[in-house]
Tab-separated table of C-alpha atoms and ligand atoms in Angstrom:
chain	number	residue	atom	x	y	z
A	13	UNK	CA	0.000	0.000	0.000
A	14	UNK	CA	2.875	2.330	0.917
A	15	UNK	CA	4.447	1.681	-2.453
A	16	UNK	CA	1.180	2.566	-4.156
A	17	UNK	CA	0.940	5.876	-2.361
A	18	UNK	CA	4.545	6.691	-3.199
A	19	UNK	CA	4.085	5.862	-6.856
A	20	UNK	CA	0.858	7.789	-6.938
A	21	UNK	CA	2.676	10.796	-5.536
A	22	UNK	CA	5.459	10.466	-8.081
A	23	UNK	CA	3.046	10.082	-10.969
A	24	UNK	CA	1.037	13.034	-9.769
A	25	UNK	CA	4.134	15.147	-9.309
A	26	UNK	CA	5.349	14.299	-12.793
A	27	UNK	CA	1.947	15.141	-14.201
A	28	UNK	CA	1.795	18.494	-12.438
A	29	UNK	CA	5.275	19.408	-13.623
A	30	UNK	CA	4.338	18.260	-17.119
A	31	UNK	CA	1.140	20.269	-17.178
A	32	UNK	CA	2.732	23.351	-15.683
A	33	UNK	CA	5.441	23.151	-18.319
A	34	UNK	CA	2.829	23.063	-21.075
A	35	UNK	CA	0.845	26.002	-19.859
A	36	UNK	CA	2.411	29.379	-20.359
A	37	UNK	CA	-0.187	31.032	-18.148
A	38	UNK	CA	0.560	28.832	-15.182
A	39	UNK	CA	3.188	30.320	-12.908
A	40	UNK	CA	6.260	28.086	-12.708
A	41	UNK	CA	6.472	26.538	-9.263
A	42	UNK	CA	2.983	26.540	-7.907
A	43	UNK	CA	4.050	26.523	-4.259
A	44	UNK	CA	4.088	30.054	-3.004
A	45	UNK	CA	1.219	31.049	-5.303
A	46	UNK	CA	-1.536	33.362	-4.194
A	47	UNK	CA	-3.743	30.623	-2.860
A	48	UNK	CA	-1.121	28.666	-0.974
A	49	UNK	CA	-2.317	27.685	2.459
A	50	UNK	CA	-5.913	28.443	1.586
A	51	UNK	CA	-8.836	26.059	1.895
A	52	UNK	CA	-10.036	24.028	-1.072
A	53	UNK	CA	-13.380	22.236	-0.951
A	54	UNK	CA	-13.568	18.795	-2.537
A	55	UNK	CA	-17.053	17.281	-2.909
A	56	UNK	CA	-17.194	13.598	-3.880
A	57	UNK	CA	-20.369	11.589	-4.548
A	58	UNK	CA	-20.049	8.434	-2.461
A	59	UNK	CA	-17.736	6.143	-0.567
A	60	UNK	CA	-19.731	3.114	-1.665
A	61	UNK	CA	-17.604	2.889	-4.792
A	62	UNK	CA	-13.916	2.474	-4.170
A	63	UNK	CA	-12.869	4.623	-7.112
A	64	UNK	CA	-14.221	7.782	-5.476
A	65	UNK	CA	-12.293	6.988	-2.319
A	66	UNK	CA	-9.130	6.775	-4.425
A	67	UNK	CA	-10.042	10.009	-6.232
A	68	UNK	CA	-10.723	11.879	-2.984
A	69	UNK	CA	-7.517	10.616	-1.355
A	70	UNK	CA	-5.456	11.527	-4.411
A	71	UNK	CA	-6.882	15.057	-4.720
A	72	UNK	CA	-6.503	15.684	-0.989
A	73	UNK	CA	-2.943	14.439	-0.703
A	74	UNK	CA	-1.801	16.262	-3.831
A	75	UNK	CA	-3.310	19.546	-2.588
A	76	UNK	CA	-1.832	19.075	0.877
A	77	UNK	CA	1.586	18.423	-0.651
A	78	UNK	CA	1.305	21.911	-2.105
A	79	UNK	CA	0.415	23.482	1.217
A	80	UNK	CA	-3.366	23.768	0.871
A	81	UNK	CA	-5.930	22.826	3.474
A	82	UNK	CA	-8.610	20.494	2.151
A	83	UNK	CA	-12.222	19.974	3.135
A	84	UNK	CA	-13.017	16.590	1.547
A	85	UNK	CA	-16.642	15.460	1.815
A	86	UNK	CA	-18.592	12.444	0.588
A	87	UNK	CA	-22.379	12.628	0.244
A	88	UNK	CA	-23.311	8.931	0.054
A	89	UNK	CA	-25.186	9.578	-3.188
A	90	UNK	CA	-27.681	11.848	-1.445
A	91	UNK	CA	-28.253	15.056	-3.408
A	92	UNK	CA	-29.362	17.363	-0.528
A	93	UNK	CA	-26.330	16.200	1.475
A	94	UNK	CA	-23.997	17.151	-1.363
A	95	UNK	CA	-25.664	20.546	-1.742
A	96	UNK	CA	-25.309	21.296	1.981
A	97	UNK	CA	-21.702	20.086	2.023
A	98	UNK	CA	-20.875	22.544	-0.767
A	99	UNK	CA	-22.810	25.282	1.079
A	100	UNK	CA	-20.612	24.592	4.133
A	101	UNK	CA	-17.452	24.792	2.074
A	102	UNK	CA	-18.532	28.209	0.820
A	103	UNK	CA	-19.303	29.357	4.387
A	104	UNK	CA	-15.913	28.101	5.610
A	105	UNK	CA	-14.195	30.264	3.002
A	106	UNK	CA	-13.082	27.740	0.424
A	107	UNK	CA	-11.095	29.430	-2.335
A	108	UNK	CA	-11.869	26.850	-5.026
A	109	UNK	CA	-14.372	24.007	-5.252
A	110	UNK	CA	-13.611	20.688	-6.922
A	111	UNK	CA	-16.890	18.845	-7.391
A	112	UNK	CA	-17.771	15.347	-8.591
A	113	UNK	CA	-21.534	15.698	-8.695
A	114	UNK	CA	-24.143	13.069	-7.864
A	115	UNK	CA	-26.788	14.538	-10.143
A	116	UNK	CA	-25.151	17.039	-12.477
A	117	UNK	CA	-28.328	19.117	-12.739
A	118	UNK	CA	-28.923	19.848	-9.058
A	119	UNK	CA	-26.121	22.270	-8.180
A	120	UNK	CA	-27.318	25.366	-10.037
A	121	UNK	CA	-28.410	27.259	-6.940
A	122	UNK	CA	-25.477	26.393	-4.669
A	123	UNK	CA	-23.014	27.213	-7.448
A	124	UNK	CA	-24.677	30.607	-7.836
A	125	UNK	CA	-23.772	31.149	-4.181
A	126	UNK	CA	-20.209	30.100	-4.989
A	127	UNK	CA	-20.100	32.560	-7.894
A	128	UNK	CA	-21.471	35.334	-5.691
A	129	UNK	CA	-18.557	34.645	-3.342
A	130	UNK	CA	-16.115	34.599	-6.294
A	131	UNK	CA	-15.227	30.952	-5.821
A	132	UNK	CA	-14.164	29.167	-9.002
A	133	UNK	CA	-15.528	25.680	-9.615
A	134	UNK	CA	-13.891	22.700	-11.269
A	135	UNK	CA	-16.140	19.837	-12.344
A	136	UNK	CA	-14.390	16.598	-11.480
A	137	UNK	CA	-14.978	13.667	-13.860
A	138	UNK	CA	-18.724	14.401	-14.156
A	139	UNK	CA	-19.851	17.527	-15.974
A	140	UNK	CA	-21.970	19.905	-13.868
A	141	UNK	CA	-24.948	20.924	-15.957
A	142	UNK	CA	-27.378	23.837	-16.213
A	143	UNK	CA	-25.120	26.539	-14.791
A	144	UNK	CA	-22.677	29.083	-16.093
A	145	UNK	CA	-20.830	28.825	-12.793
A	146	UNK	CA	-18.460	26.038	-13.650
A	147	UNK	CA	-15.029	27.133	-14.803
A	148	UNK	CA	-13.276	23.992	-15.980
A	149	UNK	CA	-13.898	20.290	-16.424
A	150	UNK	CA	-11.341	17.547	-15.695
A	151	UNK	CA	-12.299	14.139	-17.046
A	152	UNK	CA	-11.519	11.417	-19.549
A	153	UNK	CA	-12.533	11.140	-23.180
A	154	UNK	CA	-15.919	9.732	-22.221
A	155	UNK	CA	-17.158	8.955	-25.730
A	156	UNK	CA	-13.982	6.932	-26.261
A	157	UNK	CA	-14.566	5.126	-22.954
A	158	UNK	CA	-17.948	4.030	-24.319
A	159	UNK	CA	-16.342	2.855	-27.554
A	160	UNK	CA	-13.801	0.901	-25.533
A	161	UNK	CA	-16.617	-0.758	-23.592
A	162	UNK	CA	-18.215	-1.832	-26.872
A	163	UNK	CA	-14.863	-3.015	-28.247
A	164	UNK	CA	-14.411	-5.088	-25.072
A	165	UNK	CA	-17.648	-6.953	-25.820
A	166	UNK	CA	-16.932	-7.214	-29.550
A	167	UNK	CA	-13.406	-8.485	-28.896
A	168	UNK	CA	-14.618	-11.078	-26.399
A	169	UNK	CA	-17.037	-12.363	-29.042
A	170	UNK	CA	-14.232	-12.536	-31.622
A	171	UNK	CA	-15.668	-9.782	-33.821
A	172	UNK	CA	-13.023	-7.050	-33.470
A	173	UNK	CA	-9.607	-6.358	-32.052
A	174	UNK	CA	-9.487	-4.366	-28.815
A	175	UNK	CA	-9.090	-1.176	-30.853
A	176	UNK	CA	-12.272	-1.905	-32.789
A	177	UNK	CA	-10.708	-3.038	-36.055
A	178	UNK	CA	-12.503	-5.992	-37.624
A	179	UNK	CA	-10.958	-9.401	-37.067
A	180	UNK	CA	-10.198	-11.661	-40.005
A	181	UNK	CA	-12.557	-14.652	-40.134
A	182	UNK	CA	-14.943	-13.118	-37.622
A	183	UNK	CA	-17.757	-15.470	-36.608
A	184	UNK	CA	-21.131	-14.794	-38.252
A	185	UNK	CA	-23.120	-14.962	-35.025
A	186	UNK	CA	-25.839	-14.238	-34.272
A	187	UNK	CA	-24.862	-13.418	-30.692
A	188	UNK	CA	-27.417	-12.415	-28.084
A	189	UNK	CA	-26.419	-9.272	-26.220
A	190	UNK	CA	-28.009	-7.133	-23.530
A	191	UNK	CA	-27.241	-3.497	-22.819
A	192	UNK	CA	-26.760	-1.541	-19.605
A	193	UNK	CA	-26.134	2.183	-19.194
A	194	UNK	CA	-25.194	4.275	-16.159
A	195	UNK	CA	-27.157	6.791	-14.138
A	196	UNK	CA	-29.357	8.990	-16.339
A	197	UNK	CA	-28.562	12.100	-14.242
A	198	UNK	CA	-24.816	11.659	-14.832
A	199	UNK	CA	-23.722	13.357	-18.045
A	200	UNK	CA	-21.059	10.688	-18.513
A	201	UNK	CA	-23.629	7.922	-18.805
A	202	UNK	CA	-24.968	9.322	-22.081
A	203	UNK	CA	-21.469	9.753	-23.472
A	204	UNK	CA	-20.540	6.158	-22.574
A	205	UNK	CA	-23.751	4.774	-24.061
A	206	UNK	CA	-23.562	6.838	-27.242
A	207	UNK	CA	-19.911	5.874	-27.743
A	208	UNK	CA	-20.746	2.210	-27.234
A	209	UNK	CA	-23.782	2.238	-29.523
A	210	UNK	CA	-21.765	3.920	-32.263
A	211	UNK	CA	-19.673	0.727	-32.342
A	212	UNK	CA	-22.393	-1.855	-31.636
A	213	UNK	CA	-25.142	-0.528	-33.931
A	214	UNK	CA	-23.579	-1.720	-37.231
A	215	UNK	CA	-23.388	-5.256	-35.823
A	216	UNK	CA	-26.998	-5.014	-34.623
A	217	UNK	CA	-28.081	-3.701	-38.021
A	218	UNK	CA	-26.365	-6.574	-39.823
A	219	UNK	CA	-27.888	-9.161	-37.485
A	220	UNK	CA	-24.549	-10.337	-36.039
A	221	UNK	CA	-25.685	-9.010	-32.651
A	222	UNK	CA	-29.254	-9.420	-31.427
A	223	UNK	CA	-30.597	-7.529	-28.421
A	224	UNK	CA	-33.049	-10.258	-27.598
A	225	UNK	CA	-34.946	-8.256	-24.945
A	226	UNK	CA	-35.400	-5.427	-27.479
A	227	UNK	CA	-34.314	-3.013	-24.710
A	228	UNK	CA	-32.051	-0.578	-26.538
A	229	UNK	CA	-33.329	2.811	-25.476
A	230	UNK	CA	-31.050	4.768	-23.099
A	231	UNK	CA	-33.786	5.450	-20.552
A	232	UNK	CA	-34.807	1.800	-20.512
A	233	UNK	CA	-31.291	0.457	-20.039
A	234	UNK	CA	-30.074	3.213	-17.642
A	235	UNK	CA	-29.232	2.334	-14.027
A	236	UNK	CA	-30.052	5.033	-11.475
A	237	UNK	CA	-27.038	5.860	-9.219
A	238	UNK	CA	-25.023	3.195	-11.058
A	239	UNK	CA	-26.548	0.743	-8.597
A	240	UNK	CA	-25.377	-2.864	-9.012
A	241	UNK	CA	-28.457	-4.295	-7.328
A	242	UNK	CA	-30.750	-2.444	-9.698
A	243	UNK	CA	-28.766	-3.840	-12.624
A	244	UNK	CA	-28.937	-7.308	-11.106
A	245	UNK	CA	-32.708	-7.235	-10.838
A	246	UNK	CA	-33.129	-5.813	-14.347
A	247	UNK	CA	-31.040	-8.666	-15.760
A	248	UNK	CA	-32.893	-11.233	-13.635
A	249	UNK	CA	-36.128	-9.993	-15.196
A	250	UNK	CA	-34.682	-10.148	-18.698
A	251	UNK	CA	-33.321	-13.663	-18.180
A	252	UNK	CA	-36.748	-14.797	-17.001
A	253	UNK	CA	-38.786	-13.008	-19.637
A	254	UNK	CA	-36.540	-13.462	-22.646
A	255	UNK	CA	-34.179	-16.384	-22.133
A	256	UNK	CA	-36.402	-19.016	-20.516
A	257	UNK	CA	-36.626	-20.725	-23.913
A	258	UNK	CA	-33.139	-22.142	-23.283
A	259	UNK	CA	-31.308	-19.504	-25.306
A	260	UNK	CA	-28.249	-17.844	-23.759
A	261	UNK	CA	-27.038	-14.292	-23.507
A	262	UNK	CA	-23.559	-14.124	-25.057
A	263	UNK	CA	-22.460	-10.572	-24.344
A	264	UNK	CA	-23.396	-7.809	-21.905
A	265	UNK	CA	-22.455	-4.161	-22.286
A	266	UNK	CA	-21.791	-2.837	-18.790
A	267	UNK	CA	-20.637	0.748	-18.186
A	268	UNK	CA	-19.177	0.302	-14.694
A	269	UNK	CA	-17.619	-2.453	-12.566
A	270	UNK	CA	-20.259	-2.179	-9.812
A	271	UNK	CA	-22.952	-2.835	-12.438
A	272	UNK	CA	-20.885	-5.711	-13.851
A	273	UNK	CA	-20.817	-7.336	-10.410
A	274	UNK	CA	-24.628	-7.116	-10.243
A	275	UNK	CA	-24.787	-8.668	-13.703
A	276	UNK	CA	-22.501	-11.525	-12.621
A	277	UNK	CA	-24.736	-12.227	-9.600
A	278	UNK	CA	-27.842	-12.359	-11.808
A	279	UNK	CA	-26.120	-14.784	-14.190
A	280	UNK	CA	-24.977	-17.035	-11.349
A	281	UNK	CA	-28.498	-16.966	-9.905
A	282	UNK	CA	-29.860	-18.103	-13.263
A	283	UNK	CA	-27.467	-21.057	-13.357
A	284	UNK	CA	-24.766	-19.734	-15.697
A	285	UNK	CA	-21.265	-20.986	-14.914
A	286	UNK	CA	-17.896	-19.660	-16.054
A	287	UNK	CA	-17.346	-21.909	-19.034
A	288	UNK	CA	-17.953	-21.655	-22.749
A	289	UNK	CA	-21.492	-20.378	-22.219
A	290	UNK	CA	-20.538	-17.565	-19.845
A	291	UNK	CA	-21.142	-14.195	-21.546
A	292	UNK	CA	-18.557	-11.530	-22.318
A	293	UNK	CA	-19.003	-8.661	-19.830
A	294	UNK	CA	-17.416	-5.198	-19.980
A	295	UNK	CA	-16.900	-2.710	-17.132
A	296	UNK	CA	-15.149	0.451	-16.024
A	297	UNK	CA	-12.890	1.738	-13.247
A	298	UNK	CA	-10.580	-1.240	-12.625
A	299	UNK	CA	-12.014	-1.727	-9.138
A	300	UNK	CA	-10.087	-4.422	-7.284
A	301	UNK	CA	-12.944	-6.943	-7.034
A	302	UNK	CA	-13.543	-6.593	-10.752
A	303	UNK	CA	-9.851	-6.977	-11.579
A	304	UNK	CA	-10.036	-10.227	-9.611
A	305	UNK	CA	-13.161	-11.163	-11.581
A	306	UNK	CA	-11.241	-10.568	-14.823
A	307	UNK	CA	-8.498	-12.869	-13.573
A	308	UNK	CA	-11.043	-15.573	-12.780
A	309	UNK	CA	-12.884	-15.187	-16.094
A	310	UNK	CA	-16.167	-13.817	-14.721
A	311	UNK	CA	-15.646	-10.385	-16.246
A	312	UNK	CA	-13.962	-10.007	-19.635
A	313	UNK	CA	-12.648	-6.444	-19.407
A	314	UNK	CA	-12.707	-3.152	-17.584
A	315	UNK	CA	-11.690	0.370	-18.561
A	316	UNK	CA	-8.791	1.749	-16.564
A	317	UNK	CA	-8.973	5.463	-15.846
A	318	UNK	CA	-6.014	6.521	-13.729
A	319	UNK	CA	-7.563	8.468	-10.862
A	320	UNK	CA	-4.098	9.697	-9.815
A	321	UNK	CA	-3.728	11.493	-13.141
A	322	UNK	CA	-7.260	12.885	-12.983
A	323	UNK	CA	-6.559	14.201	-9.500
A	324	UNK	CA	-3.351	15.819	-10.775
A	325	UNK	CA	-5.258	17.601	-13.542
A	326	UNK	CA	-7.911	18.890	-11.143
A	327	UNK	CA	-5.259	20.058	-8.695
A	328	UNK	CA	-3.342	21.800	-11.466
A	329	UNK	CA	-6.552	23.528	-12.576
A	330	UNK	CA	-7.318	24.652	-9.020
A	331	UNK	CA	-3.830	26.024	-8.496
A	332	UNK	CA	-3.827	27.786	-11.862
A	333	UNK	CA	-7.151	29.557	-11.280
A	334	UNK	CA	-6.066	30.571	-7.787
A	335	UNK	CA	-2.991	32.169	-9.296
A	336	UNK	CA	-5.007	33.962	-11.928
A	337	UNK	CA	-3.670	31.687	-14.661
A	338	UNK	CA	-5.340	29.596	-17.325
A	339	UNK	CA	-5.189	25.832	-16.867
A	340	UNK	CA	-4.234	23.651	-19.787
A	341	UNK	CA	-7.259	22.215	-21.618
A	342	UNK	CA	-7.509	20.000	-24.678
A	343	UNK	CA	-11.206	20.135	-25.534
A	344	UNK	CA	-13.263	23.285	-25.937
A	345	UNK	CA	-16.117	21.905	-28.037
A	346	UNK	CA	-17.696	18.708	-26.707
A	347	UNK	CA	-18.894	19.391	-23.181
A	348	UNK	CA	-21.905	21.656	-23.451
A	349	UNK	CA	-23.588	21.746	-20.047
A	350	UNK	CA	-26.836	23.238	-21.334
A	351	UNK	CA	-25.723	26.806	-20.624
A	352	UNK	CA	-22.200	26.897	-22.008
A	353	UNK	CA	-19.431	24.738	-23.394
A	354	UNK	CA	-17.047	24.035	-20.532
A	355	UNK	CA	-13.319	24.029	-21.322
A	356	UNK	CA	-12.112	20.535	-20.573
A	357	UNK	CA	-8.974	18.519	-20.036
A	358	UNK	CA	-9.678	14.956	-21.125
A	359	UNK	CA	-7.340	12.089	-20.275
A	360	UNK	CA	-6.931	8.766	-22.065
A	361	UNK	CA	-8.338	5.495	-20.806
A	362	UNK	CA	-7.176	1.936	-21.462
A	363	UNK	CA	-8.976	-1.377	-21.899
A	364	UNK	CA	-7.783	-3.965	-19.377
A	365	UNK	CA	-8.220	-7.663	-20.122
A	366	UNK	CA	-6.655	-10.604	-18.316
A	367	UNK	CA	-3.448	-10.495	-20.391
A	368	UNK	CA	-2.533	-6.878	-19.748
A	369	UNK	CA	-3.360	-6.665	-16.029
A	370	UNK	CA	0.379	-6.866	-15.185
A	371	UNK	CA	1.524	-4.282	-17.717
A	372	UNK	CA	-1.298	-1.778	-17.209
A	373	UNK	CA	-2.310	-2.094	-13.567
A	374	UNK	CA	0.638	-3.610	-11.726
A	375	UNK	CA	3.554	-1.905	-13.486
A	376	UNK	CA	1.873	1.497	-13.078
A	377	UNK	CA	1.562	0.829	-9.339
A	378	UNK	CA	-2.236	1.170	-9.436
A	379	UNK	CA	-2.683	-2.251	-7.832
A	380	UNK	CA	-0.035	-4.585	-6.469
A	381	UNK	CA	0.159	-8.228	-7.448
A	382	UNK	CA	-0.651	-9.122	-3.848
A	383	UNK	CA	-3.815	-6.978	-3.885
A	384	UNK	CA	-4.984	-8.627	-7.120
A	385	UNK	CA	-4.177	-12.172	-6.038
A	386	UNK	CA	-5.073	-11.727	-2.372
B	30	LIG	C1	-19.097	7.919	-13.693
B	30	LIG	C2	-17.631	7.723	-13.873
B	30	LIG	C3	-17.326	6.256	-13.982
B	30	LIG	C4	-17.912	5.487	-12.822
B	30	LIG	C5	-19.339	5.865	-12.572
B	30	LIG	C6	-19.898	5.250	-11.305
B	30	LIG	O1	-19.385	9.256	-13.617
B	30	LIG	O2	-17.153	8.411	-15.005
B	30	LIG	O3	-15.927	6.084	-14.041
B	30	LIG	O4	-17.127	5.712	-11.686
B	30	LIG	O5	-19.496	7.260	-12.511
B	30	LIG	O6	-19.227	5.714	-10.171
């Protein structure tokens, strides 16, 4: 664990130096900047998913390393709690807010209060919608994440390589697939689903993939709060209503590891076993239990998004705005929050399958071998 923290610190440090070097508006050497020693409010959605714990820890420790005080709060997926936590941060005199929203549409009023107090806001991983009072957005290329989720399923079925290119001698199918999307109030969920459908639709149109339940509409396949149990019961219903004729589901598009674990439970409950008839299941976040499930063959793939790097970007943005600078961004067109297009810094994600767990997750220090095999 110590090693992980150390590596995380090194990676973050390298990232900050790298970003500062790229941005002419960012003062060189952030320590000693105007905001040093000030309070920064960090609002995270929930501790029930381990990725947000890692995100919160990484943001906090990286800010503290630079001399800031940090008010880090988790809202257990309860919207009023998140709103009042942000209200408190404003009252306590936070100089910047870094916010991973629960429902991206519910912060309009509290962020008006932040604006009235001249507090800049950075949207962390999830876009905050319906407000002009969000200054920057730090995230991943979310459409690409969705494509990677689709390529995971397609690759597991033998239809494409992991980068989406067609395989020679691809099987003709038809393969039965079922689709899951994330929380409809999270802007990312639409991006993931649209990216995935962009890749899956041609195979559905040609009859190679069949969504046997006919449930293809985003609102029908969405999973409120990314809740694994909700996904489990939706799949249980589908297996009963659609697959009781003895047919099997061959592939399942899942947008998040917690949903994938619900899917696995539903399959086990319906008598599926990890053998040739076990479906190909995607995921996201490289959560430890799901990395273990990839090793054991229950889950085919996950999408690795390095939370240490995301934290470094958000921290760099916070420090830059505090110093009156302009943070580095690489996308100024795609993230329209309903009121304005928010300047964004989007990081790359990677597909993780069993074979590249060592090179992607262990060598980067994200997980140790002992954590994965323990
Ligand atoms: C999304 C995020 C995903 C996943 C999901 C559930 O906003 O981009 O990586 O963590 O929330 O927590």
